[in-house]
Amino acid sequence: MTTLTTEPLTAADRCDRCGAQAYVRVVLPVGELLFCGHHSREHAPAYADIATYIQDETDRLLAEHGAH
């Protein structure tokens, strides 16, 4: 049995699509992808069925940046 341990995402973690701060980690059978909130929503249909784990910290966006 393998235990998955994922660290919280930090400001150093960047979206693989645009380089913004990543708030979502998508673990795939052969690696992982990091996404900002925008790109995680845009690409969710593509990764939802193949991801082995999705670490979603987008709730931090409101806490850190407030509503605009």
Tab-separated table of N, CA and C in Angstrom:
chain	number	residue	atom	x	y	z
A	1	MET	N	0.836	-1.178	0.000
A	1	MET	CA	0.000	0.000	0.000
A	1	MET	C	0.882	1.243	0.000
A	2	THR	N	0.562	2.186	-0.866
A	2	THR	CA	1.298	3.435	-0.957
A	2	THR	C	0.493	4.540	-0.299
A	3	THR	N	1.145	5.316	0.556
A	3	THR	CA	0.487	6.440	1.202
A	3	THR	C	0.853	7.712	0.462
A	4	LEU	N	-0.154	8.461	0.074
A	4	LEU	CA	0.072	9.717	-0.634
A	4	LEU	C	0.211	10.846	0.375
A	5	THR	N	1.330	11.524	0.336
A	5	THR	CA	1.512	12.704	1.175
A	5	THR	C	1.864	13.860	0.261
A	6	THR	N	1.060	14.876	0.301
A	6	THR	CA	1.324	16.050	-0.523
A	6	THR	C	1.434	17.261	0.381
A	7	GLU	N	2.456	18.011	0.155
A	7	GLU	CA	2.693	19.230	0.918
A	7	GLU	C	1.735	20.311	0.447
A	8	PRO	N	1.410	21.266	1.311
A	8	PRO	CA	0.605	22.403	0.866
A	8	PRO	C	1.332	23.151	-0.255
A	9	LEU	N	0.565	23.674	-1.175
A	9	LEU	CA	1.143	24.459	-2.262
A	9	LEU	C	1.610	25.807	-1.712
A	10	THR	N	2.718	26.303	-2.243
A	10	THR	CA	3.285	27.572	-1.788
A	10	THR	C	3.372	28.549	-2.949
A	11	ALA	N	3.796	29.752	-2.672
A	11	ALA	CA	3.962	30.767	-3.712
A	11	ALA	C	5.011	30.352	-4.736
A	12	ALA	N	5.882	29.433	-4.389
A	12	ALA	CA	6.897	28.952	-5.323
A	12	ALA	C	6.322	27.966	-6.344
A	13	ASP	N	5.146	27.412	-6.062
A	13	ASP	CA	4.500	26.487	-6.986
A	13	ASP	C	3.750	27.295	-8.036
A	14	ARG	N	4.069	27.065	-9.298
A	14	ARG	CA	3.530	27.882	-10.389
A	14	ARG	C	2.693	27.030	-11.338
A	15	CYS	N	1.674	27.653	-11.900
A	15	CYS	CA	0.788	27.010	-12.869
A	15	CYS	C	1.603	26.572	-14.089
A	16	ASP	N	1.417	25.313	-14.486
A	16	ASP	CA	2.127	24.805	-15.663
A	16	ASP	C	1.619	25.424	-16.961
A	17	ARG	N	0.490	26.065	-16.929
A	17	ARG	CA	-0.093	26.663	-18.130
A	17	ARG	C	0.328	28.117	-18.309
A	18	CYS	N	0.280	28.911	-17.209
A	18	CYS	CA	0.518	30.354	-17.372
A	18	CYS	C	1.577	30.929	-16.429
A	19	GLY	N	2.011	30.179	-15.432
A	19	GLY	CA	3.043	30.663	-14.525
A	19	GLY	C	2.524	31.399	-13.304
A	20	ALA	N	1.207	31.568	-13.174
A	20	ALA	CA	0.637	32.196	-11.971
A	20	ALA	C	0.779	31.240	-10.790
A	21	GLN	N	0.506	31.728	-9.592
A	21	GLN	CA	0.600	30.869	-8.417
A	21	GLN	C	-0.377	29.708	-8.551
A	22	ALA	N	0.109	28.505	-8.273
A	22	ALA	CA	-0.715	27.301	-8.381
A	22	ALA	C	-1.508	27.073	-7.098
A	23	TYR	N	-2.765	26.728	-7.271
A	23	TYR	CA	-3.637	26.387	-6.149
A	23	TYR	C	-4.220	24.991	-6.294
A	24	VAL	N	-3.891	24.293	-7.378
A	24	VAL	CA	-4.390	22.941	-7.606
A	24	VAL	C	-3.244	22.065	-8.093
A	25	ARG	N	-3.092	20.907	-7.440
A	25	ARG	CA	-2.118	19.895	-7.865
A	25	ARG	C	-2.923	18.704	-8.372
A	26	VAL	N	-2.653	18.277	-9.596
A	26	VAL	CA	-3.323	17.134	-10.185
A	26	VAL	C	-2.278	16.030	-10.331
A	27	VAL	N	-2.451	14.965	-9.562
A	27	VAL	CA	-1.519	13.842	-9.623
A	27	VAL	C	-2.067	12.849	-10.642
A	28	LEU	N	-1.233	12.527	-11.617
A	28	LEU	CA	-1.585	11.600	-12.687
A	28	LEU	C	-0.787	10.314	-12.519
A	29	PRO	N	-1.162	9.259	-13.203
A	29	PRO	CA	-0.392	8.015	-13.095
A	29	PRO	C	1.085	8.180	-13.454
A	30	VAL	N	1.414	9.188	-14.256
A	30	VAL	CA	2.800	9.397	-14.696
A	30	VAL	C	3.280	10.817	-14.434
A	31	GLY	N	3.048	11.346	-13.252
A	31	GLY	CA	3.526	12.681	-12.926
A	31	GLY	C	2.426	13.539	-12.343
A	32	GLU	N	2.670	14.837	-12.344
A	32	GLU	CA	1.681	15.758	-11.801
A	32	GLU	C	1.674	17.057	-12.592
A	33	LEU	N	0.553	17.771	-12.482
A	33	LEU	CA	0.405	19.083	-13.088
A	33	LEU	C	-0.022	20.050	-12.006
A	34	LEU	N	0.413	21.297	-12.119
A	34	LEU	CA	0.004	22.356	-11.209
A	34	LEU	C	-0.779	23.387	-12.009
A	35	PHE	N	-1.884	23.867	-11.421
A	35	PHE	CA	-2.721	24.843	-12.102
A	35	PHE	C	-3.112	25.975	-11.178
A	36	CYS	N	-3.265	27.168	-11.750
A	36	CYS	CA	-3.909	28.285	-11.050
A	36	CYS	C	-5.405	27.962	-11.001
A	37	GLY	N	-6.163	28.744	-10.282
A	37	GLY	CA	-7.598	28.498	-10.186
A	37	GLY	C	-8.286	28.524	-11.539
A	38	HIS	N	-7.952	29.504	-12.364
A	38	HIS	CA	-8.560	29.647	-13.685
A	38	HIS	C	-8.311	28.421	-14.552
A	39	HIS	N	-7.061	28.017	-14.669
A	39	HIS	CA	-6.738	26.904	-15.546
A	39	HIS	C	-7.164	25.557	-14.974
A	40	SER	N	-7.273	25.447	-13.661
A	40	SER	CA	-7.781	24.189	-13.102
A	40	SER	C	-9.235	23.989	-13.508
A	41	ARG	N	-10.024	25.072	-13.494
A	41	ARG	CA	-11.430	24.969	-13.923
A	41	ARG	C	-11.515	24.701	-15.431
A	42	GLU	N	-10.680	25.371	-16.205
A	42	GLU	CA	-10.711	25.203	-17.656
A	42	GLU	C	-10.377	23.773	-18.072
A	43	HIS	N	-9.405	23.156	-17.413
A	43	HIS	CA	-8.923	21.843	-17.830
A	43	HIS	C	-9.496	20.685	-17.012
A	44	ALA	N	-10.366	20.971	-16.050
A	44	ALA	CA	-10.939	19.916	-15.204
A	44	ALA	C	-11.578	18.778	-16.003
A	45	PRO	N	-12.329	19.056	-17.068
A	45	PRO	CA	-12.917	17.934	-17.820
A	45	PRO	C	-11.866	16.973	-18.383
A	46	ALA	N	-10.695	17.485	-18.699
A	46	ALA	CA	-9.649	16.648	-19.285
A	46	ALA	C	-8.951	15.771	-18.252
A	47	TYR	N	-8.802	16.264	-17.025
A	47	TYR	CA	-8.047	15.485	-16.040
A	47	TYR	C	-8.912	14.780	-14.997
A	48	ALA	N	-10.158	15.127	-14.882
A	48	ALA	CA	-11.003	14.592	-13.806
A	48	ALA	C	-11.061	13.065	-13.795
A	49	ASP	N	-11.156	12.436	-14.946
A	49	ASP	CA	-11.296	10.981	-15.006
A	49	ASP	C	-9.971	10.228	-14.931
A	50	ILE	N	-8.857	10.904	-15.178
A	50	ILE	CA	-7.580	10.191	-15.182
A	50	ILE	C	-6.705	10.503	-13.972
A	51	ALA	N	-7.036	11.535	-13.224
A	51	ALA	CA	-6.228	11.912	-12.056
A	51	ALA	C	-6.347	10.849	-10.974
A	52	THR	N	-5.226	10.571	-10.311
A	52	THR	CA	-5.258	9.660	-9.177
A	52	THR	C	-5.504	10.415	-7.874
A	53	TYR	N	-5.263	11.740	-7.893
A	53	TYR	CA	-5.484	12.589	-6.720
A	53	TYR	C	-5.536	14.038	-7.184
A	54	ILE	N	-6.444	14.814	-6.601
A	54	ILE	CA	-6.526	16.243	-6.900
A	54	ILE	C	-6.471	16.999	-5.581
A	55	GLN	N	-5.449	17.811	-5.429
A	55	GLN	CA	-5.274	18.650	-4.241
A	55	GLN	C	-5.745	20.046	-4.614
A	56	ASP	N	-6.915	20.422	-4.138
A	56	ASP	CA	-7.524	21.694	-4.506
A	56	ASP	C	-7.472	22.654	-3.326
A	57	GLU	N	-6.684	23.700	-3.446
A	57	GLU	CA	-6.547	24.715	-2.398
A	57	GLU	C	-7.094	26.065	-2.873
A	58	THR	N	-8.028	26.046	-3.826
A	58	THR	CA	-8.557	27.296	-4.350
A	58	THR	C	-9.348	28.084	-3.308
A	59	ASP	N	-9.779	27.442	-2.238
A	59	ASP	CA	-10.465	28.178	-1.173
A	59	ASP	C	-9.538	29.211	-0.527
A	60	ARG	N	-8.228	29.026	-0.660
A	60	ARG	CA	-7.259	29.992	-0.133
A	60	ARG	C	-7.281	31.304	-0.898
A	61	LEU	N	-7.752	31.290	-2.153
A	61	LEU	CA	-7.790	32.522	-2.952
A	61	LEU	C	-8.606	33.598	-2.272
A	62	LEU	N	-9.780	33.265	-1.775
A	62	LEU	CA	-10.621	34.243	-1.102
A	62	LEU	C	-9.980	34.697	0.201
A	63	ALA	N	-9.415	33.768	0.944
A	63	ALA	CA	-8.780	34.102	2.220
A	63	ALA	C	-7.560	35.011	2.023
A	64	GLU	N	-6.784	34.742	0.983
A	64	GLU	CA	-5.541	35.489	0.739
A	64	GLU	C	-5.765	36.796	-0.018
A	65	HIS	N	-6.728	36.811	-0.931
A	65	HIS	CA	-6.865	37.952	-1.831
A	65	HIS	C	-8.206	38.662	-1.717
A	66	GLY	N	-9.158	38.076	-1.001
A	66	GLY	CA	-10.476	38.685	-0.850
A	66	GLY	C	-11.257	38.700	-2.142
A	67	ALA	N	-12.486	39.035	-2.037
A	67	ALA	CA	-13.359	39.110	-3.220
A	67	ALA	C	-13.116	40.435	-3.934
A	68	HIS	N	-13.067	40.399	-5.251
A	68	HIS	CA	-12.858	41.618	-6.056
A	68	HIS	C	-14.098	41.928	-6.836
